[in-house]
Tab-separated table of C-alpha atoms and ligand atoms in Angstrom:
chain	number	residue	atom	x	y	z
A	1	UNK	CA	-53.493	113.622	101.980
A	2	UNK	CA	-56.034	110.967	101.027
A	3	UNK	CA	-58.311	111.952	98.153
A	4	UNK	CA	-62.067	111.728	98.605
A	5	UNK	CA	-64.410	110.531	95.887
A	6	UNK	CA	-66.120	113.714	94.624
A	7	UNK	CA	-69.750	114.136	95.738
A	8	UNK	CA	-70.855	115.159	92.275
A	9	UNK	CA	-69.810	113.660	88.978
A	10	UNK	CA	-67.660	115.458	86.398
A	11	UNK	CA	-68.542	115.727	82.688
A	12	UNK	CA	-66.464	113.362	80.536
A	13	UNK	CA	-65.125	116.155	78.307
A	14	UNK	CA	-63.624	117.875	81.368
A	15	UNK	CA	-62.205	114.587	82.586
A	16	UNK	CA	-60.684	113.771	79.198
A	17	UNK	CA	-58.893	117.126	79.212
A	18	UNK	CA	-57.677	116.567	82.751
A	19	UNK	CA	-56.397	113.104	81.942
A	20	UNK	CA	-54.547	114.372	78.872
A	21	UNK	CA	-52.908	116.949	81.139
A	22	UNK	CA	-51.945	114.180	83.550
A	23	UNK	CA	-50.190	112.385	80.680
A	24	UNK	CA	-48.172	115.453	79.725
A	25	UNK	CA	-45.268	114.372	81.951
A	26	UNK	CA	-45.226	110.802	80.609
A	27	UNK	CA	-42.488	109.533	78.330
A	28	UNK	CA	-43.221	110.462	74.704
A	29	UNK	CA	-43.434	106.880	73.399
A	30	UNK	CA	-45.362	107.934	70.295
A	31	UNK	CA	-42.148	109.562	69.091
A	32	UNK	CA	-39.793	106.690	69.866
A	33	UNK	CA	-38.657	107.971	73.284
A	34	UNK	CA	-39.431	104.728	75.188
A	35	UNK	CA	-37.224	101.679	74.668
A	36	UNK	CA	-39.065	99.696	77.365
A	37	UNK	CA	-42.670	99.176	78.547
A	38	UNK	CA	-44.370	100.192	75.269
A	39	UNK	CA	-44.356	98.497	71.863
A	40	UNK	CA	-45.233	100.946	69.137
A	41	UNK	CA	-46.317	99.164	65.946
A	42	UNK	CA	-47.614	102.350	64.278
A	43	UNK	CA	-50.958	104.181	64.235
A	44	UNK	CA	-52.916	101.704	62.106
A	45	UNK	CA	-52.192	98.742	64.396
A	46	UNK	CA	-52.871	100.884	67.470
A	47	UNK	CA	-56.276	101.778	66.004
A	48	UNK	CA	-57.125	98.090	65.432
A	49	UNK	CA	-55.958	97.312	68.993
A	50	UNK	CA	-58.164	100.034	70.437
A	51	UNK	CA	-61.286	99.372	68.393
A	52	UNK	CA	-61.227	95.614	68.913
A	53	UNK	CA	-60.600	96.141	72.636
A	54	UNK	CA	-63.497	98.525	73.106
A	55	UNK	CA	-65.807	96.300	71.016
A	56	UNK	CA	-65.489	93.514	73.626
A	57	UNK	CA	-64.557	95.620	76.640
A	58	UNK	CA	-67.551	94.594	78.772
A	59	UNK	CA	-67.567	90.916	77.804
A	60	UNK	CA	-66.017	88.335	80.105
A	61	UNK	CA	-63.832	85.432	79.024
A	62	UNK	CA	-64.787	83.628	82.250
A	63	UNK	CA	-68.035	82.555	80.585
A	64	UNK	CA	-67.378	80.721	77.314
A	65	UNK	CA	-71.010	79.544	77.161
A	66	UNK	CA	-72.228	83.135	77.355
A	67	UNK	CA	-69.515	84.417	75.033
A	68	UNK	CA	-68.654	81.774	72.449
A	69	UNK	CA	-67.212	84.679	70.447
A	70	UNK	CA	-64.384	85.125	72.968
A	71	UNK	CA	-63.843	81.368	73.277
A	72	UNK	CA	-63.474	81.153	69.490
A	73	UNK	CA	-61.085	84.124	69.414
A	74	UNK	CA	-58.929	82.683	72.202
A	75	UNK	CA	-58.882	79.316	70.419
A	76	UNK	CA	-57.666	80.986	67.227
A	77	UNK	CA	-54.995	83.038	69.031
A	78	UNK	CA	-53.658	79.977	70.885
A	79	UNK	CA	-53.660	77.985	67.643
A	80	UNK	CA	-51.708	80.754	65.892
A	81	UNK	CA	-49.128	80.663	68.704
A	82	UNK	CA	-48.852	76.864	68.664
A	83	UNK	CA	-48.336	76.904	64.904
A	84	UNK	CA	-45.692	79.644	64.960
A	85	UNK	CA	-43.775	77.860	67.722
A	86	UNK	CA	-43.900	74.480	65.971
A	87	UNK	CA	-45.910	72.700	68.642
A	88	UNK	CA	-47.048	69.122	67.956
A	89	UNK	CA	-50.659	68.493	66.864
A	90	UNK	CA	-51.728	67.484	70.370
A	91	UNK	CA	-50.336	70.674	71.967
A	92	UNK	CA	-52.551	73.212	73.708
A	93	UNK	CA	-52.438	76.413	75.727
A	94	UNK	CA	-54.349	79.392	77.044
A	95	UNK	CA	-54.273	83.148	76.902
A	96	UNK	CA	-53.248	84.887	80.110
A	97	UNK	CA	-52.980	88.476	81.314
A	98	UNK	CA	-49.242	88.786	80.651
A	99	UNK	CA	-45.817	87.232	80.806
A	100	UNK	CA	-45.720	87.008	84.583
A	101	UNK	CA	-49.005	85.113	84.714
A	102	UNK	CA	-47.882	82.781	81.906
A	103	UNK	CA	-44.709	82.011	83.871
A	104	UNK	CA	-46.558	81.554	87.167
A	105	UNK	CA	-48.884	79.106	85.469
A	106	UNK	CA	-46.103	77.167	83.750
A	107	UNK	CA	-44.359	76.737	87.122
A	108	UNK	CA	-47.583	75.646	88.814
A	109	UNK	CA	-48.309	73.209	85.987
A	110	UNK	CA	-44.808	71.720	86.044
A	111	UNK	CA	-45.009	71.379	89.827
A	112	UNK	CA	-48.400	69.659	89.729
A	113	UNK	CA	-47.226	67.380	86.917
A	114	UNK	CA	-44.150	66.384	88.934
A	115	UNK	CA	-46.299	65.776	92.017
A	116	UNK	CA	-48.702	63.627	89.990
A	117	UNK	CA	-45.713	61.564	88.908
A	118	UNK	CA	-44.688	60.779	92.458
A	119	UNK	CA	-42.251	63.575	93.269
A	120	UNK	CA	-42.314	65.327	96.632
A	121	UNK	CA	-42.445	68.935	95.429
A	122	UNK	CA	-42.384	70.564	98.856
A	123	UNK	CA	-39.630	73.201	98.473
A	124	UNK	CA	-39.078	71.806	94.973
A	125	UNK	CA	-36.364	73.518	92.953
A	126	UNK	CA	-36.221	75.270	89.598
A	127	UNK	CA	-32.815	75.687	87.961
A	128	UNK	CA	-32.587	78.889	85.911
A	129	UNK	CA	-29.775	81.009	84.486
A	130	UNK	CA	-29.084	84.375	86.164
A	131	UNK	CA	-30.718	85.997	83.118
A	132	UNK	CA	-34.194	84.595	83.904
A	133	UNK	CA	-37.038	87.043	84.479
A	134	UNK	CA	-38.018	87.803	88.117
A	135	UNK	CA	-41.460	86.316	87.413
A	136	UNK	CA	-39.791	82.953	88.172
A	137	UNK	CA	-38.681	84.255	91.594
A	138	UNK	CA	-42.239	85.464	92.171
A	139	UNK	CA	-43.677	82.085	91.187
A	140	UNK	CA	-41.235	80.268	93.469
A	141	UNK	CA	-42.015	82.647	96.325
A	142	UNK	CA	-45.775	82.219	95.951
A	143	UNK	CA	-45.604	78.422	95.786
A	144	UNK	CA	-42.992	77.755	98.470
A	145	UNK	CA	-40.477	76.632	95.844
A	146	UNK	CA	-36.823	77.555	95.411
A	147	UNK	CA	-35.404	79.252	92.335
A	148	UNK	CA	-31.735	78.375	91.897
A	149	UNK	CA	-30.141	81.125	89.779
A	150	UNK	CA	-26.989	79.888	88.069
A	151	UNK	CA	-24.218	82.392	87.104
A	152	UNK	CA	-23.781	83.021	83.372
A	153	UNK	CA	-20.679	82.342	81.318
A	154	UNK	CA	-18.405	85.152	80.110
A	155	UNK	CA	-20.535	85.305	76.926
A	156	UNK	CA	-23.573	86.150	79.104
A	157	UNK	CA	-25.199	82.869	78.054
A	158	UNK	CA	-26.134	80.063	80.469
A	159	UNK	CA	-23.128	78.081	81.659
A	160	UNK	CA	-24.285	74.583	80.719
A	161	UNK	CA	-21.914	72.734	83.044
A	162	UNK	CA	-22.970	74.947	85.951
A	163	UNK	CA	-26.654	74.470	85.094
A	164	UNK	CA	-26.120	70.721	85.040
A	165	UNK	CA	-24.274	70.830	88.350
A	166	UNK	CA	-27.072	72.870	89.973
A	167	UNK	CA	-29.606	70.085	89.436
A	168	UNK	CA	-30.357	68.268	92.670
A	169	UNK	CA	-32.816	65.701	94.007
A	170	UNK	CA	-35.513	68.365	94.513
A	171	UNK	CA	-35.230	69.865	91.010
A	172	UNK	CA	-38.336	69.439	88.872
A	173	UNK	CA	-37.913	72.216	86.311
A	174	UNK	CA	-35.361	74.073	84.204
A	175	UNK	CA	-35.660	77.400	82.447
A	176	UNK	CA	-34.123	79.010	79.379
A	177	UNK	CA	-35.091	82.212	77.563
A	178	UNK	CA	-35.419	83.046	73.883
A	179	UNK	CA	-34.307	85.721	74.097
A	180	UNK	CA	-33.498	86.674	77.683
A	181	UNK	CA	-34.717	90.117	78.656
A	182	UNK	CA	-31.449	91.475	80.141
A	183	UNK	CA	-29.254	91.131	77.021
A	184	UNK	CA	-31.579	90.020	74.207
A	185	UNK	CA	-29.607	86.803	73.661
A	186	UNK	CA	-31.237	83.570	72.508
A	187	UNK	CA	-30.078	80.986	75.015
A	188	UNK	CA	-28.897	77.493	73.942
A	189	UNK	CA	-32.292	75.825	74.220
A	190	UNK	CA	-31.255	72.639	72.374
A	191	UNK	CA	-28.432	72.025	74.874
A	192	UNK	CA	-30.712	72.843	77.820
A	193	UNK	CA	-33.267	70.400	76.358
A	194	UNK	CA	-30.654	67.638	76.365
A	195	UNK	CA	-29.778	68.321	80.000
A	196	UNK	CA	-33.477	68.394	80.956
A	197	UNK	CA	-34.112	65.086	79.208
A	198	UNK	CA	-31.114	63.412	80.815
A	199	UNK	CA	-32.491	64.305	84.246
A	200	UNK	CA	-36.180	63.834	83.401
A	201	UNK	CA	-36.928	67.511	84.007
A	202	UNK	CA	-39.522	69.909	82.607
A	203	UNK	CA	-37.888	72.599	80.438
A	204	UNK	CA	-39.776	75.872	80.117
A	205	UNK	CA	-38.720	78.315	77.410
A	206	UNK	CA	-39.512	81.882	78.332
A	207	UNK	CA	-40.188	83.498	74.996
A	208	UNK	CA	-42.257	86.336	76.403
A	209	UNK	CA	-40.432	88.906	74.285
A	210	UNK	CA	-39.400	86.598	71.449
A	211	UNK	CA	-42.351	84.282	70.883
A	212	UNK	CA	-44.122	86.526	68.384
A	213	UNK	CA	-40.935	87.996	66.918
A	214	UNK	CA	-38.292	85.282	66.531
A	215	UNK	CA	-40.365	83.124	64.128
A	216	UNK	CA	-40.713	86.092	61.762
A	217	UNK	CA	-37.067	87.126	62.085
A	218	UNK	CA	-36.158	83.526	61.186
A	219	UNK	CA	-38.456	83.661	58.134
A	220	UNK	CA	-36.611	86.862	57.154
A	221	UNK	CA	-33.313	84.954	57.189
A	222	UNK	CA	-31.934	86.046	60.576
A	223	UNK	CA	-29.812	83.493	62.386
A	224	UNK	CA	-32.269	82.108	64.958
A	225	UNK	CA	-31.293	78.746	66.485
A	226	UNK	CA	-34.148	76.329	67.320
A	227	UNK	CA	-35.741	77.557	70.527
A	228	UNK	CA	-39.300	76.244	70.422
A	229	UNK	CA	-41.222	72.954	70.561
A	230	UNK	CA	-38.961	71.521	67.845
A	231	UNK	CA	-36.450	71.076	70.658
A	232	UNK	CA	-36.994	67.822	72.519
A	233	UNK	CA	-37.465	68.413	76.230
A	234	UNK	CA	-39.333	71.716	75.830
A	235	UNK	CA	-42.562	71.096	77.718
A	236	UNK	CA	-43.944	74.629	77.908
A	237	UNK	CA	-43.403	78.117	76.538
A	238	UNK	CA	-44.514	81.623	77.457
A	239	UNK	CA	-45.017	84.116	74.606
A	240	UNK	CA	-46.515	87.564	75.106
A	241	UNK	CA	-49.080	89.010	72.759
A	242	UNK	CA	-48.894	92.447	74.374
A	243	UNK	CA	-45.229	92.758	73.486
A	244	UNK	CA	-44.252	91.863	69.905
A	245	UNK	CA	-47.671	90.385	69.120
A	246	UNK	CA	-48.599	94.124	69.192
A	247	UNK	CA	-51.883	93.396	71.016
A	248	UNK	CA	-53.344	95.638	73.722
A	249	UNK	CA	-51.908	95.104	77.188
A	250	UNK	CA	-53.192	92.204	79.253
A	251	UNK	CA	-52.462	89.451	76.735
A	252	UNK	CA	-49.968	86.596	76.675
A	253	UNK	CA	-49.995	82.899	75.841
A	254	UNK	CA	-48.766	79.920	77.826
A	255	UNK	CA	-48.371	76.838	75.662
A	256	UNK	CA	-47.815	73.141	76.438
A	257	UNK	CA	-46.463	70.228	74.435
A	258	UNK	CA	-49.692	68.232	75.006
A	259	UNK	CA	-53.286	68.602	76.182
A	260	UNK	CA	-52.457	66.263	79.054
A	261	UNK	CA	-49.812	68.705	80.336
A	262	UNK	CA	-52.089	71.708	79.899
A	263	UNK	CA	-54.782	70.061	81.983
A	264	UNK	CA	-52.517	70.332	85.053
A	265	UNK	CA	-52.918	74.116	84.729
A	266	UNK	CA	-56.694	74.129	85.113
A	267	UNK	CA	-58.164	74.760	88.571
A	268	UNK	CA	-61.523	73.185	89.383
A	269	UNK	CA	-63.672	73.670	92.446
A	270	UNK	CA	-67.304	72.760	93.058
A	271	UNK	CA	-67.240	72.978	96.863
A	272	UNK	CA	-69.200	76.221	97.192
A	273	UNK	CA	-72.815	77.233	96.560
A	274	UNK	CA	-72.573	78.043	92.837
A	275	UNK	CA	-71.357	74.706	91.543
A	276	UNK	CA	-68.354	73.834	89.411
A	277	UNK	CA	-66.051	76.746	88.745
A	278	UNK	CA	-63.358	75.833	86.280
A	279	UNK	CA	-60.708	78.435	85.565
A	280	UNK	CA	-57.798	77.727	83.250
A	281	UNK	CA	-55.729	80.693	84.483
A	282	UNK	CA	-55.130	82.648	87.709
A	283	UNK	CA	-57.908	85.082	86.902
A	284	UNK	CA	-61.613	84.667	87.453
A	285	UNK	CA	-62.969	87.414	85.256
A	286	UNK	CA	-60.983	87.601	82.039
A	287	UNK	CA	-61.114	90.859	80.059
A	288	UNK	CA	-62.802	90.268	76.713
A	289	UNK	CA	-61.026	93.298	75.277
A	290	UNK	CA	-57.581	91.743	75.662
A	291	UNK	CA	-58.674	88.577	73.852
A	292	UNK	CA	-60.449	90.516	71.089
A	293	UNK	CA	-57.539	92.863	70.547
A	294	UNK	CA	-55.040	90.017	70.170
A	295	UNK	CA	-57.349	88.226	67.742
A	296	UNK	CA	-57.861	91.363	65.677
A	297	UNK	CA	-54.210	92.472	65.525
A	298	UNK	CA	-52.952	88.998	64.602
A	299	UNK	CA	-55.422	88.721	61.773
A	300	UNK	CA	-54.816	92.322	60.715
A	301	UNK	CA	-51.046	91.843	60.434
A	302	UNK	CA	-50.803	88.233	59.280
A	303	UNK	CA	-47.437	86.636	58.637
A	304	UNK	CA	-46.452	89.293	56.097
A	305	UNK	CA	-47.240	92.158	58.485
A	306	UNK	CA	-45.256	90.608	61.333
A	307	UNK	CA	-42.346	89.858	59.014
A	308	UNK	CA	-42.262	93.452	57.865
A	309	UNK	CA	-42.263	94.761	61.458
A	310	UNK	CA	-39.555	92.270	62.487
A	311	UNK	CA	-37.407	93.363	59.543
A	312	UNK	CA	-37.798	97.031	60.531
A	313	UNK	CA	-36.851	96.347	64.130
A	314	UNK	CA	-33.838	94.155	63.317
A	315	UNK	CA	-32.558	96.740	60.806
A	316	UNK	CA	-32.989	99.462	63.446
A	317	UNK	CA	-31.105	97.408	66.013
A	318	UNK	CA	-28.215	96.861	63.616
A	319	UNK	CA	-28.019	100.599	62.844
A	320	UNK	CA	-28.132	101.512	66.524
A	321	UNK	CA	-25.529	98.877	67.424
A	322	UNK	CA	-23.171	100.238	64.759
A	323	UNK	CA	-23.719	103.819	65.969
A	324	UNK	CA	-23.152	102.828	69.583
A	325	UNK	CA	-19.872	101.096	68.675
A	326	UNK	CA	-18.765	104.185	66.714
A	327	UNK	CA	-19.246	106.160	69.925
A	328	UNK	CA	-16.874	103.807	71.738
A	329	UNK	CA	-19.355	101.606	73.560
A	330	UNK	CA	-19.319	97.831	73.636
A	331	UNK	CA	-22.455	95.851	72.713
A	332	UNK	CA	-22.912	92.988	75.181
A	333	UNK	CA	-22.921	89.517	73.616
A	334	UNK	CA	-24.395	88.874	70.173
A	335	UNK	CA	-28.031	90.053	70.195
A	336	UNK	CA	-30.158	88.567	67.424
A	337	UNK	CA	-33.579	90.150	67.685
A	338	UNK	CA	-34.978	93.368	69.212
A	339	UNK	CA	-33.059	93.911	72.469
A	340	UNK	CA	-29.454	94.995	72.864
A	341	UNK	CA	-27.441	96.375	75.764
A	342	UNK	CA	-24.203	98.288	75.751
A	343	UNK	CA	-21.633	99.687	78.128
A	344	UNK	CA	-18.216	101.243	78.366
A	345	UNK	CA	-15.038	101.138	80.434
A	346	UNK	CA	-14.302	104.801	79.596
A	347	UNK	CA	-17.386	106.453	81.047
A	348	UNK	CA	-20.016	105.216	83.468
A	349	UNK	CA	-22.838	104.029	81.231
A	350	UNK	CA	-25.404	104.554	83.976
A	351	UNK	CA	-24.396	108.229	84.103
A	352	UNK	CA	-24.817	108.341	80.321
A	353	UNK	CA	-28.251	106.733	80.787
A	354	UNK	CA	-29.220	109.554	83.171
A	355	UNK	CA	-28.059	112.047	80.538
A	356	UNK	CA	-30.291	110.376	77.949
A	357	UNK	CA	-33.195	110.396	80.396
A	358	UNK	CA	-32.682	114.121	81.044
A	359	UNK	CA	-33.008	114.597	77.276
A	360	UNK	CA	-36.346	112.727	77.199
A	361	UNK	CA	-35.063	109.314	76.116
A	362	UNK	CA	-36.270	106.498	78.341
A	363	UNK	CA	-34.667	103.064	78.353
A	364	UNK	CA	-33.815	100.253	80.715
A	365	UNK	CA	-30.486	99.714	82.469
A	366	UNK	CA	-28.460	96.678	83.431
A	367	UNK	CA	-26.553	96.473	86.707
A	368	UNK	CA	-24.499	93.384	85.778
A	369	UNK	CA	-22.590	94.607	83.855
A	370	UNK	CA	-23.457	98.313	84.081
A	371	UNK	CA	-25.204	99.178	80.853
A	372	UNK	CA	-28.041	100.754	78.896
A	373	UNK	CA	-30.811	98.402	77.781
A	374	UNK	CA	-32.720	99.012	74.552
A	375	UNK	CA	-35.889	97.143	73.554
A	376	UNK	CA	-36.851	98.365	70.104
A	377	UNK	CA	-40.207	98.653	68.354
A	378	UNK	CA	-40.988	99.473	64.726
A	379	UNK	CA	-41.413	103.153	65.716
A	380	UNK	CA	-37.741	103.456	66.656
A	381	UNK	CA	-36.607	103.326	63.019
A	382	UNK	CA	-37.678	106.965	62.699
A	383	UNK	CA	-35.434	108.230	65.508
A	384	UNK	CA	-32.106	106.417	65.096
A	385	UNK	CA	-30.060	109.528	64.206
A	386	UNK	CA	-31.706	111.704	66.837
A	387	UNK	CA	-31.094	109.083	69.516
A	388	UNK	CA	-27.450	108.642	68.531
A	389	UNK	CA	-26.916	112.410	68.710
A	390	UNK	CA	-28.458	112.474	72.182
A	391	UNK	CA	-26.260	109.520	73.181
A	392	UNK	CA	-23.153	111.339	71.947
A	393	UNK	CA	-24.094	114.449	73.937
A	394	UNK	CA	-24.799	112.391	77.052
A	395	UNK	CA	-21.487	110.549	76.649
A	396	UNK	CA	-19.537	113.805	76.185
A	397	UNK	CA	-21.184	115.236	79.275
A	398	UNK	CA	-20.305	112.259	81.494
A	399	UNK	CA	-16.947	112.948	83.146
A	400	UNK	CA	-14.474	110.039	83.328
A	401	UNK	CA	-14.369	108.648	86.839
A	402	UNK	CA	-17.817	110.016	87.694
A	403	UNK	CA	-20.131	107.199	88.788
A	404	UNK	CA	-23.919	107.174	89.039
A	405	UNK	CA	-24.616	106.312	92.677
A	406	UNK	CA	-28.353	105.533	92.479
A	407	UNK	CA	-29.910	102.096	92.450
A	408	UNK	CA	-30.572	100.427	89.106
A	409	UNK	CA	-34.315	99.930	88.851
A	410	UNK	CA	-36.373	98.188	86.217
A	411	UNK	CA	-39.670	99.492	87.518
B	1	PLP	C1	-38.318	87.408	78.979
B	1	PLP	C2	-39.467	87.966	79.766
B	1	PLP	N1	-40.199	87.158	80.552
B	1	PLP	C3	-41.235	87.601	81.266
B	1	PLP	C4	-41.614	88.929	81.239
B	1	PLP	C5	-42.762	89.389	82.084
B	1	PLP	O1	-43.828	89.857	81.286
B	1	PLP	P1	-44.958	90.813	81.866
B	1	PLP	O2	-44.314	92.129	82.151
B	1	PLP	O3	-45.953	90.857	80.737
B	1	PLP	O4	-45.522	90.182	83.080
B	1	PLP	C6	-40.875	89.808	80.449
B	1	PLP	C7	-41.202	91.230	80.416
B	1	PLP	O5	-40.506	92.040	79.842
B	1	PLP	C8	-39.788	89.321	79.692
B	1	PLP	O6	-39.054	90.122	78.910
């Protein structure tokens, strides 16, 4: 039945209690039970996130003349991102509300750039590996474009020959991920850059999960191949602040190799009563809290703080991978950062995943191949043994031959 707005208001203390009750059935992410959706950097960073957010909660990034504070914070955040991802001096970008918006904007910008350079972009095509995030499908759907998903190689990385072969006369853009969400693998961006350059195409690197993690893992000595603006042919990148930038939700960056490219993102309209409205992103109103929180957390952590968190997460992943192998599972591909997936031919891993869920452990799944998907945060280092015990129990409970019949859902 539809709920009616109450006639009388309710005191906040009562509401706060009620809302805490409502959260009692939610996944216990504060104790490492969520390996998706939430990024737990620890209580001190969460406090900075919250306080900075509430400090600028009412302010609006739509009005940089009214709020030069937010404009200055966004400028700093974008500059930090450009520096970490080795963008040239003339590069530029904007903050957005999240990875999906960053991707939508990169596609729109690449399309408008191609159109400005004489290409007919009606039903224009984007060539992406099967591992690309569905935000590219959404962007293509919204803009009347076509996303061509190319099957992966046996190593779960893009098949370069197949990517090359998928390029046609309508193609204006190519995509690679660093890392891809499904398996946590850094894709061969340098090779994709060469293909893009040969065909005069725009290469976007989706580094939504990796953009604020991979640079620090590399500084820590992890094997991270070049995936950013150092690679010729990379025209734009998406990198989320609300993932491993540890900012409050509603914050990502979309970055371009030059100011000229970025300008194709901006929408301008003065054909209405209130004069010129210039919006760099999809949003009109832009939450000041999201900008402030990203600015505060980045400055609070600094390079040393991010390096420490990256080291914790990578060490946790290695421990979990070893434990998973000891239990007879196979880790898919060679993950390098914070995501890994695993499966088994002996038991149905999706059934095991249900067993973990029943024990309070929430993670993603993969349907191709069937597997459990883990995206780790610093908080997970405290629960490695507990999680492995739960995994062992769930594995022992799953009967050989028994197959989970439900659909695999990410959300
Ligand atoms: C590689 C990648 N791209 C894009 C996205 C979409 O980001 P968002 O959920 O912030 O829209 C995600 C989200 O997990 C991702 O992992």
